[in-house]
GROMACS .gro file of C-alpha atoms in nm:
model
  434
    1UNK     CA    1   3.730   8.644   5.753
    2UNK     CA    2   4.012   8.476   5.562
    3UNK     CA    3   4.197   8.807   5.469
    4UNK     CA    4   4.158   8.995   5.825
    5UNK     CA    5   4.278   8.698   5.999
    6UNK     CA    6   4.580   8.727   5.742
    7UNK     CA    7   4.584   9.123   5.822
    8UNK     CA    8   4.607   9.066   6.184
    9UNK     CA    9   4.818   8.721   6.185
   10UNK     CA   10   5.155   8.909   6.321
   11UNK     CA   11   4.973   9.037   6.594
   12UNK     CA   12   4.822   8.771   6.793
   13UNK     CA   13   4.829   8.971   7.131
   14UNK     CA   14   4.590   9.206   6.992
   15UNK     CA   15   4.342   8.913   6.854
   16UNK     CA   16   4.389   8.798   7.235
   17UNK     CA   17   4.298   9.108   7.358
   18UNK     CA   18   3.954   9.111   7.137
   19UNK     CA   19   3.882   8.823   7.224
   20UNK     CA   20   3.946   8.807   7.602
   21UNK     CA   21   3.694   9.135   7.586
   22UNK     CA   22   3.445   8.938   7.399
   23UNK     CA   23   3.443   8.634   7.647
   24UNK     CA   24   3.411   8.875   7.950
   25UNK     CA   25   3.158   9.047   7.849
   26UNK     CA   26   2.953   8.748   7.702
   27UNK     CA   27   3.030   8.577   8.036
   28UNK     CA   28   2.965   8.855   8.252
   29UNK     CA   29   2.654   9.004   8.133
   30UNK     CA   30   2.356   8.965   8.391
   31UNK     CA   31   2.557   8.769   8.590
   32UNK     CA   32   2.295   8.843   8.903
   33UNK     CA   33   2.064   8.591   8.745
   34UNK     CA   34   2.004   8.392   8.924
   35UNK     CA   35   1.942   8.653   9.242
   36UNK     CA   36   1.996   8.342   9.474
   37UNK     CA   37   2.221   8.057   9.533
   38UNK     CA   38   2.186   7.752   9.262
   39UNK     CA   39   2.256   7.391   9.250
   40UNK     CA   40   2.624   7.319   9.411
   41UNK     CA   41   2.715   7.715   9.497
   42UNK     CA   42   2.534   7.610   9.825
   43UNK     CA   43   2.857   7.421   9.931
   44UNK     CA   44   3.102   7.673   9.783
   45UNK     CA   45   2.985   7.989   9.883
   46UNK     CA   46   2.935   7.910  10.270
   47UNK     CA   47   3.269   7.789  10.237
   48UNK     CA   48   3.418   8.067  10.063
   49UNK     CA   49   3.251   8.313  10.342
   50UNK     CA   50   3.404   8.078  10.611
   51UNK     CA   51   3.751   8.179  10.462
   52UNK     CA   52   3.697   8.487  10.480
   53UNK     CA   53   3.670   8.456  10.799
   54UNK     CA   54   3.896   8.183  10.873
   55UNK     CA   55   3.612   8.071  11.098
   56UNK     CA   56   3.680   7.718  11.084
   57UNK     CA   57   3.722   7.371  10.783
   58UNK     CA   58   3.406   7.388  10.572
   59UNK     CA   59   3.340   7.137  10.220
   60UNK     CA   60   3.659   6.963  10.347
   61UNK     CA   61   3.616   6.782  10.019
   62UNK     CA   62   3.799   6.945   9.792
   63UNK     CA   63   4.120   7.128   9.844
   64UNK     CA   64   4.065   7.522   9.931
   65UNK     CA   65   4.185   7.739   9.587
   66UNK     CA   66   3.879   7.713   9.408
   67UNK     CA   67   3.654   7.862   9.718
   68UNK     CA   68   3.966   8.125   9.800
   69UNK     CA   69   3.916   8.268   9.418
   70UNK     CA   70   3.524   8.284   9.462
   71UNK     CA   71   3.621   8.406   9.830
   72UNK     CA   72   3.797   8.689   9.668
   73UNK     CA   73   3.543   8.809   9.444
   74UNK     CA   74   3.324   8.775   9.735
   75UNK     CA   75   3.606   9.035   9.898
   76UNK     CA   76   3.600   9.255   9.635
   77UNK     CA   77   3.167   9.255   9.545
   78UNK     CA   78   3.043   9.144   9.857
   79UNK     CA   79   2.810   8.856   9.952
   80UNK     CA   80   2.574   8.840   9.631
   81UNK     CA   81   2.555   8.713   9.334
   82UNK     CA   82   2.794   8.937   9.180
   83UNK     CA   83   3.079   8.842   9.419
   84UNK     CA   84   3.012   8.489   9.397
   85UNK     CA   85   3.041   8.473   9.051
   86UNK     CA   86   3.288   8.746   8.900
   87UNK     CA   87   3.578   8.538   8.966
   88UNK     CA   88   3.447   8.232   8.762
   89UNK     CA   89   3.381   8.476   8.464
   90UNK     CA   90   3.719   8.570   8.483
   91UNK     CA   91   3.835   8.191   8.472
   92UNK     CA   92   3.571   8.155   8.204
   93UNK     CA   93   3.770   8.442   7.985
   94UNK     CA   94   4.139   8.313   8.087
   95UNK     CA   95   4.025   7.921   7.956
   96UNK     CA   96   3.887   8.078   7.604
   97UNK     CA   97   4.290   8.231   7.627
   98UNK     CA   98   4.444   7.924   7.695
   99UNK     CA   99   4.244   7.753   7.403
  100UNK     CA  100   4.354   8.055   7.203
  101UNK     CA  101   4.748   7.981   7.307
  102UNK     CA  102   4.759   7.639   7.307
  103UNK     CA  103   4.659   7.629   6.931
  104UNK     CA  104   4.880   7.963   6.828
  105UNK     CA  105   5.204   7.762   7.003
  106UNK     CA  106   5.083   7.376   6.852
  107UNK     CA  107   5.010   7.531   6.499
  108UNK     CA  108   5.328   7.773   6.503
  109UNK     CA  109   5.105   8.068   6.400
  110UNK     CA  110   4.824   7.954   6.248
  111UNK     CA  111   4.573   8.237   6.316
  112UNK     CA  112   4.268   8.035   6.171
  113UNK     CA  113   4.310   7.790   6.369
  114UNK     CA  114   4.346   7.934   6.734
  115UNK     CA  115   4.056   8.205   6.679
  116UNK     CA  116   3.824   7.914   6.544
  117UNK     CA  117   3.889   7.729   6.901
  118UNK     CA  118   3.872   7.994   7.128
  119UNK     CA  119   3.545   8.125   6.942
  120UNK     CA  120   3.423   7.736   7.009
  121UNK     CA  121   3.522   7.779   7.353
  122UNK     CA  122   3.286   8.068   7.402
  123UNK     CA  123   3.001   7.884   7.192
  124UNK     CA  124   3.069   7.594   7.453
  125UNK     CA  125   2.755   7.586   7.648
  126UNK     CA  126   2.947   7.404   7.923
  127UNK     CA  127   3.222   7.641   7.973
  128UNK     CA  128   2.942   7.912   7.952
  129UNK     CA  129   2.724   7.841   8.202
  130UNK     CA  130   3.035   7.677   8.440
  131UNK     CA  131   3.161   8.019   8.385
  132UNK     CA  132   2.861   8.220   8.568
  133UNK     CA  133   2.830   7.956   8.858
  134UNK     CA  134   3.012   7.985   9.183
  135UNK     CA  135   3.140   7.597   9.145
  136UNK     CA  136   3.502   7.475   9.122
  137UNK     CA  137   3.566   7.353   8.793
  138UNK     CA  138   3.587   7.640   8.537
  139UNK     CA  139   3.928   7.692   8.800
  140UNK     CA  140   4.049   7.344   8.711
  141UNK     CA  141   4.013   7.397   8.328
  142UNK     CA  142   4.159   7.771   8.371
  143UNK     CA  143   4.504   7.673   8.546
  144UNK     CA  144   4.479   7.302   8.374
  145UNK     CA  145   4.500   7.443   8.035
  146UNK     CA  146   4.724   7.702   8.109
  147UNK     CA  147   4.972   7.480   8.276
  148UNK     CA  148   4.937   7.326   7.883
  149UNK     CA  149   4.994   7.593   7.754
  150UNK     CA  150   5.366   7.662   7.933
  151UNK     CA  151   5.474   7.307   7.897
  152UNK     CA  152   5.406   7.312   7.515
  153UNK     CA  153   5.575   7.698   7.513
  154UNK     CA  154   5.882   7.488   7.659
  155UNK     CA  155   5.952   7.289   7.411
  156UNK     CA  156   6.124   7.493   7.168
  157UNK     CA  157   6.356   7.797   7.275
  158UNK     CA  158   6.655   7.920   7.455
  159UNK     CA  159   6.769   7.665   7.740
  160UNK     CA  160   6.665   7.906   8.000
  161UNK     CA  161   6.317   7.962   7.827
  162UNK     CA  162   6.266   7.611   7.832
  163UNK     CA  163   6.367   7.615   8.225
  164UNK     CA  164   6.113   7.887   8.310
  165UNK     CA  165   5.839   7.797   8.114
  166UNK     CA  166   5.867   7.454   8.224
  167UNK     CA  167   5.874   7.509   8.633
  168UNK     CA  168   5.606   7.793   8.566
  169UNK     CA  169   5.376   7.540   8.360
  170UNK     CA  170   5.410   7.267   8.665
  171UNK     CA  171   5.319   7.548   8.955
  172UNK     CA  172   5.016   7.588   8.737
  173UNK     CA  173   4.919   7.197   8.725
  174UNK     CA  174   5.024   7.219   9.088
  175UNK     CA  175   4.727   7.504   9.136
  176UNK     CA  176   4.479   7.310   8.930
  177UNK     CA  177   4.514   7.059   9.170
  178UNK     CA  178   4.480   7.266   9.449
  179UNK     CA  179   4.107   7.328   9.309
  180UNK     CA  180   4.031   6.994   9.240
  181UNK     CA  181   4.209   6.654   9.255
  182UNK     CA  182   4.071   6.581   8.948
  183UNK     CA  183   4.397   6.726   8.766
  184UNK     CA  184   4.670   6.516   8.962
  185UNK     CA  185   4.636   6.248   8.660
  186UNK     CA  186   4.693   6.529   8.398
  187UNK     CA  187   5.045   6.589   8.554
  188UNK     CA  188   5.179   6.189   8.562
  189UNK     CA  189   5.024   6.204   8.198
  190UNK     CA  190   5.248   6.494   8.100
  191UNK     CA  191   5.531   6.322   8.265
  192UNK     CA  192   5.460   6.035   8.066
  193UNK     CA  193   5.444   6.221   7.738
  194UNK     CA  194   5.791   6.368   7.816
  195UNK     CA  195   5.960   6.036   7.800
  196UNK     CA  196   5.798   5.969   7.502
  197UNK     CA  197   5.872   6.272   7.299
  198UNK     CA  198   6.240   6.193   7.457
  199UNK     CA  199   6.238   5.873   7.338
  200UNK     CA  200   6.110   5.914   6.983
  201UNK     CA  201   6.370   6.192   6.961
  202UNK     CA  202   6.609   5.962   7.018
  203UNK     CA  203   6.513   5.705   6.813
  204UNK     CA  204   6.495   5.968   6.547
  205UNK     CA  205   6.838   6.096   6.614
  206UNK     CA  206   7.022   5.737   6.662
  207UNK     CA  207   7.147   5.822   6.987
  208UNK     CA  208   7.139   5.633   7.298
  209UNK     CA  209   6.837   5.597   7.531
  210UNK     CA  210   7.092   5.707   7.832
  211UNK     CA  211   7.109   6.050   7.669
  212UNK     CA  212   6.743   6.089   7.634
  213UNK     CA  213   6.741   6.032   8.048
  214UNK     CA  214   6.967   6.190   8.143
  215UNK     CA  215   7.121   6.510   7.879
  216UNK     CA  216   7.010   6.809   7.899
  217UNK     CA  217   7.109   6.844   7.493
  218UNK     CA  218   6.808   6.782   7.322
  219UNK     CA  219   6.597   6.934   7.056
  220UNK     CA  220   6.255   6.949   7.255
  221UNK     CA  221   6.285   7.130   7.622
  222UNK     CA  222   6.675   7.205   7.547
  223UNK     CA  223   6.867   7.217   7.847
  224UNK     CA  224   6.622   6.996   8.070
  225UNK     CA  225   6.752   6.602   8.074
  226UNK     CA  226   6.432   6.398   8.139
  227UNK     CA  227   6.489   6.304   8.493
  228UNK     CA  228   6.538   6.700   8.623
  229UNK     CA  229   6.236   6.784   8.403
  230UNK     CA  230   6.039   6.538   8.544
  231UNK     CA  231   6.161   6.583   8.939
  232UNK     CA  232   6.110   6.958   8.894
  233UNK     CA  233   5.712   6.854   8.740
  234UNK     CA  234   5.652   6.664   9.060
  235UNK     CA  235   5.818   6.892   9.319
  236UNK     CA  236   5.704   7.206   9.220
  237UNK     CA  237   5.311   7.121   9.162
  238UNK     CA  238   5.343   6.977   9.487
  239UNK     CA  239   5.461   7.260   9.682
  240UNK     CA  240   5.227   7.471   9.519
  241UNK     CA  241   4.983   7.247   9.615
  242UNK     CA  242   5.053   7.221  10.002
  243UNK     CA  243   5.091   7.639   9.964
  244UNK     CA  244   4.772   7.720   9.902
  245UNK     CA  245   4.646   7.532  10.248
  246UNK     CA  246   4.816   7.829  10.430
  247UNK     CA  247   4.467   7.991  10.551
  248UNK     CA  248   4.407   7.660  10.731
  249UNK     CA  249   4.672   7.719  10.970
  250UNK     CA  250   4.497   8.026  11.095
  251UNK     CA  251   4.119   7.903  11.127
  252UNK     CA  252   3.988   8.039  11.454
  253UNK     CA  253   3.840   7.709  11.526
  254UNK     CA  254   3.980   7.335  11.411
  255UNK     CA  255   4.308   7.546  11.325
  256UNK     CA  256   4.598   7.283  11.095
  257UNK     CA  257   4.858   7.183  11.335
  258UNK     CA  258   5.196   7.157  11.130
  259UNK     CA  259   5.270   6.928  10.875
  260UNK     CA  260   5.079   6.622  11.065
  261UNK     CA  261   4.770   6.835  11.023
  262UNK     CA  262   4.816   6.887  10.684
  263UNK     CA  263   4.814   6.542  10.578
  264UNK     CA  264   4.529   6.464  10.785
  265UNK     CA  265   4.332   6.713  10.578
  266UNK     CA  266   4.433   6.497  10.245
  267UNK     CA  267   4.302   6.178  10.416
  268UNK     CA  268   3.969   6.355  10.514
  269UNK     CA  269   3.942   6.475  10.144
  270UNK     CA  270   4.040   6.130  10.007
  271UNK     CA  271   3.779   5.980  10.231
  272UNK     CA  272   3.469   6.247  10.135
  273UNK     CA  273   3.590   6.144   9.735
  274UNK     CA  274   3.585   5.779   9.826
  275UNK     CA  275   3.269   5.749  10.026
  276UNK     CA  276   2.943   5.600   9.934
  277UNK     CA  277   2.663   5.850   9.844
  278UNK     CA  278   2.324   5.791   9.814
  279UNK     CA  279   2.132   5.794   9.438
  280UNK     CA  280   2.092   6.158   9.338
  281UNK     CA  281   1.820   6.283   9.066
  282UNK     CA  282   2.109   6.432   8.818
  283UNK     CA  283   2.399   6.161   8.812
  284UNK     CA  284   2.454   6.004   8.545
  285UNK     CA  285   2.747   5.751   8.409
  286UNK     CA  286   3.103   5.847   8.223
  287UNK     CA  287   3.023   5.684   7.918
  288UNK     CA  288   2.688   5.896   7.849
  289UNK     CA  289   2.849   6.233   7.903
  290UNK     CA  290   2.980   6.275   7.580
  291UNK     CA  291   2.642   6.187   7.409
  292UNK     CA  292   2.465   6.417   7.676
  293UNK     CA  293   2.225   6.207   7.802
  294UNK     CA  294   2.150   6.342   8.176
  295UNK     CA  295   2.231   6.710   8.187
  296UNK     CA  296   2.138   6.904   8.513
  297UNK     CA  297   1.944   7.172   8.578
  298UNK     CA  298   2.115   7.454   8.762
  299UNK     CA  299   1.830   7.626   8.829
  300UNK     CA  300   1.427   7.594   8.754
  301UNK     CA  301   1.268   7.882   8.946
  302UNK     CA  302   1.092   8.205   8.982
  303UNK     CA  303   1.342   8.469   9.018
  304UNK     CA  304   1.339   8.840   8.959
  305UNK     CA  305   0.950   8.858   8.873
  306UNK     CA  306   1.049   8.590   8.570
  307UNK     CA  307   1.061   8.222   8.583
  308UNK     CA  308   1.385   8.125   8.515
  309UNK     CA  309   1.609   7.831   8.451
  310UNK     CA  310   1.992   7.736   8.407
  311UNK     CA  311   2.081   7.434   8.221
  312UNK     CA  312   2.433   7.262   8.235
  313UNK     CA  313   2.415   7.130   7.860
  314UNK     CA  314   2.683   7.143   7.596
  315UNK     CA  315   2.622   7.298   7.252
  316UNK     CA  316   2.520   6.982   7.012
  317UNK     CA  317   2.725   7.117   6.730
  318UNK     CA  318   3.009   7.131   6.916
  319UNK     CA  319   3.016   6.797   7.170
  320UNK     CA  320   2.859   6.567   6.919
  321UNK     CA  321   3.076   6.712   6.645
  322UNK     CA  322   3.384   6.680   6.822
  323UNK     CA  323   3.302   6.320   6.926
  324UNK     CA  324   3.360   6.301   6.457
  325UNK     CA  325   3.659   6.513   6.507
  326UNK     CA  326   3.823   6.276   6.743
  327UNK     CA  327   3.724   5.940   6.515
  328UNK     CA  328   3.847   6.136   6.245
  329UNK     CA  329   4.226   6.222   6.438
  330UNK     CA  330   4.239   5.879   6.487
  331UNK     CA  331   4.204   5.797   6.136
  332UNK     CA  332   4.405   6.051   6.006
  333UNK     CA  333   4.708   5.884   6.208
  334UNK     CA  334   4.649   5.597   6.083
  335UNK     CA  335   4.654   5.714   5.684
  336UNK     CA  336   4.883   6.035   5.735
  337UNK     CA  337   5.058   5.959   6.062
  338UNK     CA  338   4.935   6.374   6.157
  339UNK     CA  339   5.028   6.346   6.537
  340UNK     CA  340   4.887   6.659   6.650
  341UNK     CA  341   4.525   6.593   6.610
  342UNK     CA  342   4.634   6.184   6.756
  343UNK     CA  343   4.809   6.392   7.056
  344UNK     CA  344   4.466   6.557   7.125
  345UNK     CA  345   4.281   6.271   7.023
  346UNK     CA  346   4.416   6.130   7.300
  347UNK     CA  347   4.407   6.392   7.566
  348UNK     CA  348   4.039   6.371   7.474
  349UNK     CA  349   3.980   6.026   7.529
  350UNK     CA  350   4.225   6.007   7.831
  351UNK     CA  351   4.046   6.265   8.014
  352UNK     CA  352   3.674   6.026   7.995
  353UNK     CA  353   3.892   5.748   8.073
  354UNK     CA  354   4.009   5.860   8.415
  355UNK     CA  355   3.643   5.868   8.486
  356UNK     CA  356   3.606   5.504   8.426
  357UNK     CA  357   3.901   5.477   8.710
  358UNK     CA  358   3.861   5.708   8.988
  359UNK     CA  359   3.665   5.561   9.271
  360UNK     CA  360   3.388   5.765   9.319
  361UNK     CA  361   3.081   5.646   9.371
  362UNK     CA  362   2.843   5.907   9.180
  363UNK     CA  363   2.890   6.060   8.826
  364UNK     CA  364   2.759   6.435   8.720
  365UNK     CA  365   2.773   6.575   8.401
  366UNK     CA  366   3.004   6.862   8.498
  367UNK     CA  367   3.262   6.599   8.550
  368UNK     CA  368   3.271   6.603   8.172
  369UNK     CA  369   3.386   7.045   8.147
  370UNK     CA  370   3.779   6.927   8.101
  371UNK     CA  371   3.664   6.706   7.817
  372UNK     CA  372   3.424   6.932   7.675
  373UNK     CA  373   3.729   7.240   7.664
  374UNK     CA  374   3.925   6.930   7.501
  375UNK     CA  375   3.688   6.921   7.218
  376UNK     CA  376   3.760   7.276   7.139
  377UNK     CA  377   4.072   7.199   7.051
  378UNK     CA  378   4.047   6.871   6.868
  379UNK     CA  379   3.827   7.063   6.593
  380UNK     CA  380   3.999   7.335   6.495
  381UNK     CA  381   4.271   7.108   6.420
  382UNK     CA  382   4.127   6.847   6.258
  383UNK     CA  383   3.926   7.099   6.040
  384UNK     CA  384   4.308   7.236   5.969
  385UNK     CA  385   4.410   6.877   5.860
  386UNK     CA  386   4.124   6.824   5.627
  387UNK     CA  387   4.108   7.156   5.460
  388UNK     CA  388   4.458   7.207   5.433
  389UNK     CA  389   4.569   7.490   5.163
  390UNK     CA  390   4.228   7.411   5.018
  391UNK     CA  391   4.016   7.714   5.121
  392UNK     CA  392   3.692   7.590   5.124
  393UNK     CA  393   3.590   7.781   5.464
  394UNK     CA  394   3.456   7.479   5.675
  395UNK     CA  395   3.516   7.613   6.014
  396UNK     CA  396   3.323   7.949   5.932
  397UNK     CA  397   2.999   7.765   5.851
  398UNK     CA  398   3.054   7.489   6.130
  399UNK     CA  399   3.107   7.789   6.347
  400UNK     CA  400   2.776   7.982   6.223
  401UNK     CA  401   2.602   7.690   6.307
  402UNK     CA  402   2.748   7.646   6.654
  403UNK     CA  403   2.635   8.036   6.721
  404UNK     CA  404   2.290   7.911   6.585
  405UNK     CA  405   2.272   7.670   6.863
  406UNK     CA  406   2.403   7.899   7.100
  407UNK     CA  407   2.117   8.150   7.045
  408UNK     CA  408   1.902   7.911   7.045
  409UNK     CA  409   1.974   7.753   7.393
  410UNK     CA  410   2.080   8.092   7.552
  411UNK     CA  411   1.754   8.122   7.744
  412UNK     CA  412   1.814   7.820   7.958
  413UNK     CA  413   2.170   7.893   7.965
  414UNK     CA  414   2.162   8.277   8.115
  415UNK     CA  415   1.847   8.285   8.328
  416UNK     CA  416   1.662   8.454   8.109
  417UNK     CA  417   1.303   8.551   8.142
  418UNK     CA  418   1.063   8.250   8.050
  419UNK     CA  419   0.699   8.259   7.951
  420UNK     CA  420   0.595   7.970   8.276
  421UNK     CA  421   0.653   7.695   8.447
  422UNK     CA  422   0.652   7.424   8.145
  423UNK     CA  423   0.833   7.691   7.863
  424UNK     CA  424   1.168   7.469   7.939
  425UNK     CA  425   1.005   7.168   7.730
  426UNK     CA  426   1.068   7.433   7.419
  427UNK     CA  427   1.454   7.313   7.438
  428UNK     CA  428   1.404   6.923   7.593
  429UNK     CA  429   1.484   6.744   7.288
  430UNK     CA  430   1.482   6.378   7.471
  431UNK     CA  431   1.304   6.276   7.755
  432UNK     CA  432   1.614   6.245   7.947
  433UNK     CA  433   1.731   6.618   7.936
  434UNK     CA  434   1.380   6.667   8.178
   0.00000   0.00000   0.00000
């Protein structure tokens, strides 16, 4: 593996191209199973026909871009399983890319290190089965990382490069949010690591704090001073945002009126995400996500002459390894001072955190799929840290044994046929996971 990643090192588009096939095809194969509507696809689809149609508001709890993309398969496959869920595959394919890009730009190049998180990213049970279900959040994570992705492309380059990659990453946060809310505290946190990466520059450089605010002369994001960086953050994922509400204006009935309308529709969604709702059979707490305590069953049924079931579970190897990865970031800052597996140290633990804010009143384990992609890029890294120039091939065994897994829990995770009703207690390794 070693010497064909070396081979093909100068030519990362082509790796990207492999790979994207891979992840489509893994993600799209017998996507029809489930033949019927499972667990929350029951809100999105309706309300992905009823744009369509622009027959009136429908799940007015979430903002609309998520059920316009599964609307559009819908437009191009029709009203069936294969509609509902080709554009999630697709989101599926462009999050294993983003992994892929994120590490290629953080590690300047390091081939090893991107293909070992985008092949986690496929392993990821999460992002597998999000990827073949009609739901919302495999959007988030797509545009979320993505809008990564151009904001850490900005930071080194011409001035202009820095301009256009910048105002392109924030229209992407911008659409994230437009999915689900859920990424709004991704974009003040980005804002917030600008001024700090301004800051420590100028510390570094012995120059004034004034210049860090406010010159446009600096040696991360050249030719964006703080303040215009962080106005054009704000503005642009905000008129993205409001853009993608434009179908509302034309429902044929409870049509938005103008800009009043509009922000009505924010105050409905902030009071569906706010209100009380009664105790539900899969939620489960923040804290116990990353130990995977309560997952949810997707689907338990007979289907297609089979019984069949669809588990939302992450892949052991990789959640409760990557809970080790992130202790071990943290220590490594602390002996080395290494501040790329700290900075994703702490994207991980700042994206369960917001969890422990956010007023909502019930928890799911799908709630965890940002922090799950997060993981994917936390190992590769710290791997990279300890086996620096060292060779000893630790990600190709940890990734074997993540494929293991995989194969193992690919049954409950694709729909597969089963044997009866009770073959599911094959895979329920705690009494919980029932």
């Amino acid at each position: 593996m070693r010497l064909r990643l070396s081979a093909l090192a100068a030519r990362p588009w082509l790796v990207a191209l492999f790979i994207g096939l891979a992840a489509q095809l893994l993600f799209s194969l017998h996507i029809d199973q489930p033949g019927q509507i499972m667990f929350d696809e029951v809100h999105y689809v309706p309300a992905a026909k009823s744009l369509i149609e622009l027959s009136g508001p429908r799940n007015t709890e979430h903002p609309l871009l998520g059920k316009e993309l599964i609307g559009a398969g819908m437009d191009l496959l029709g009203d069936n399983p294969f509609g509902w869920r080709l554009m999630p595959t697709i989101a599926g394919t462009a999050t294993v890319l983003g992994i892929f890009a994120f590490l290629w730009i953080l590690m300047r190049g390091r081939m090893r290190v991107a293909v070992t998180g985008a092949v986690l990213a496929m392993l990821n049970q999460s992002l597998f089965v999000q990827a073949r279900t009609a739901m919302l959040d495999v959007f988030l994570g797509a545009f979320l990382l993505w809008g990564m992705v151009l904001l850490l492309w900005a930071m080194r380059g011409t001035p202009w490069q820095a301009r256009w990659r910048w105002c392109a990453g924030a229209a992407l946060l911008g659409l994230a949010t437009a999915v689900k809310w859920a990424a709004a505290p991704y974009i003040a946190a980005f804002g917030l690591a600008l001024i700090v990466v301004r800051l420590r520059d100028a510390r570094g450089t012995r120059r004034p704090i004034a210049t860090a605010l406010f010159s446009g002369d600096q040696p991360h994001w050249p030719g964006l001073s703080t303040l215009a960086a962080l106005a054009l953050l704000g503005a642009i994922s905000i008129l993205v945002y409001f853009a993608t509400f434009a179908p509302t204006f034309f429902y044929l009935t409870g049509a938005t009126d103008g800009l009043r309308g509009l922000l009505h529709l924010q105050r409905e969604m902030y009071a569906a995400q706010t209100q009380v709702l009664p105790h539900h059979t899969y939620q489960s707490d923040w804290w116990s996500w990353p130990l995977m305590l309560r997952p949810i069953w997707f689907f338990y049924e007979w289907d297609h002459g089979a019984q069949r079931g669809v588990l939302l579970l992450g892949n052991p190897v990789i959640m409760w390894g990557g809970l080790i990865a992130v202790l071990a970031s943290y220590i490594l800052w602390f002996r080395t001072r290494a501040w790329r597996p700290l900075a994703l140290a702490l994207l991980w633990t700042f994206s369960v955190a917001i969890y422990a804010i956010i007023p909502k009143s019930l928890g799911f384990y799908y709630y965890y799929h940002l922090s799950a992609i997060f993981l994917c890029l936390v190992l590769p890294v710290t791997f990279h840290q300890f086996d620096r120039l060292r060779a000893k091939g630790w990600e190709e065994w940890y990734l074997a044994l993540a494929l293991v897994c995989f194969g193992y829990f690919y049954p409950i995770l694709s729909a597969a046929p089963l044997n009866d009703t009770l073959s599911y207690t094959y895979w329920m390794w705690f009494p919980s996971w029932r």
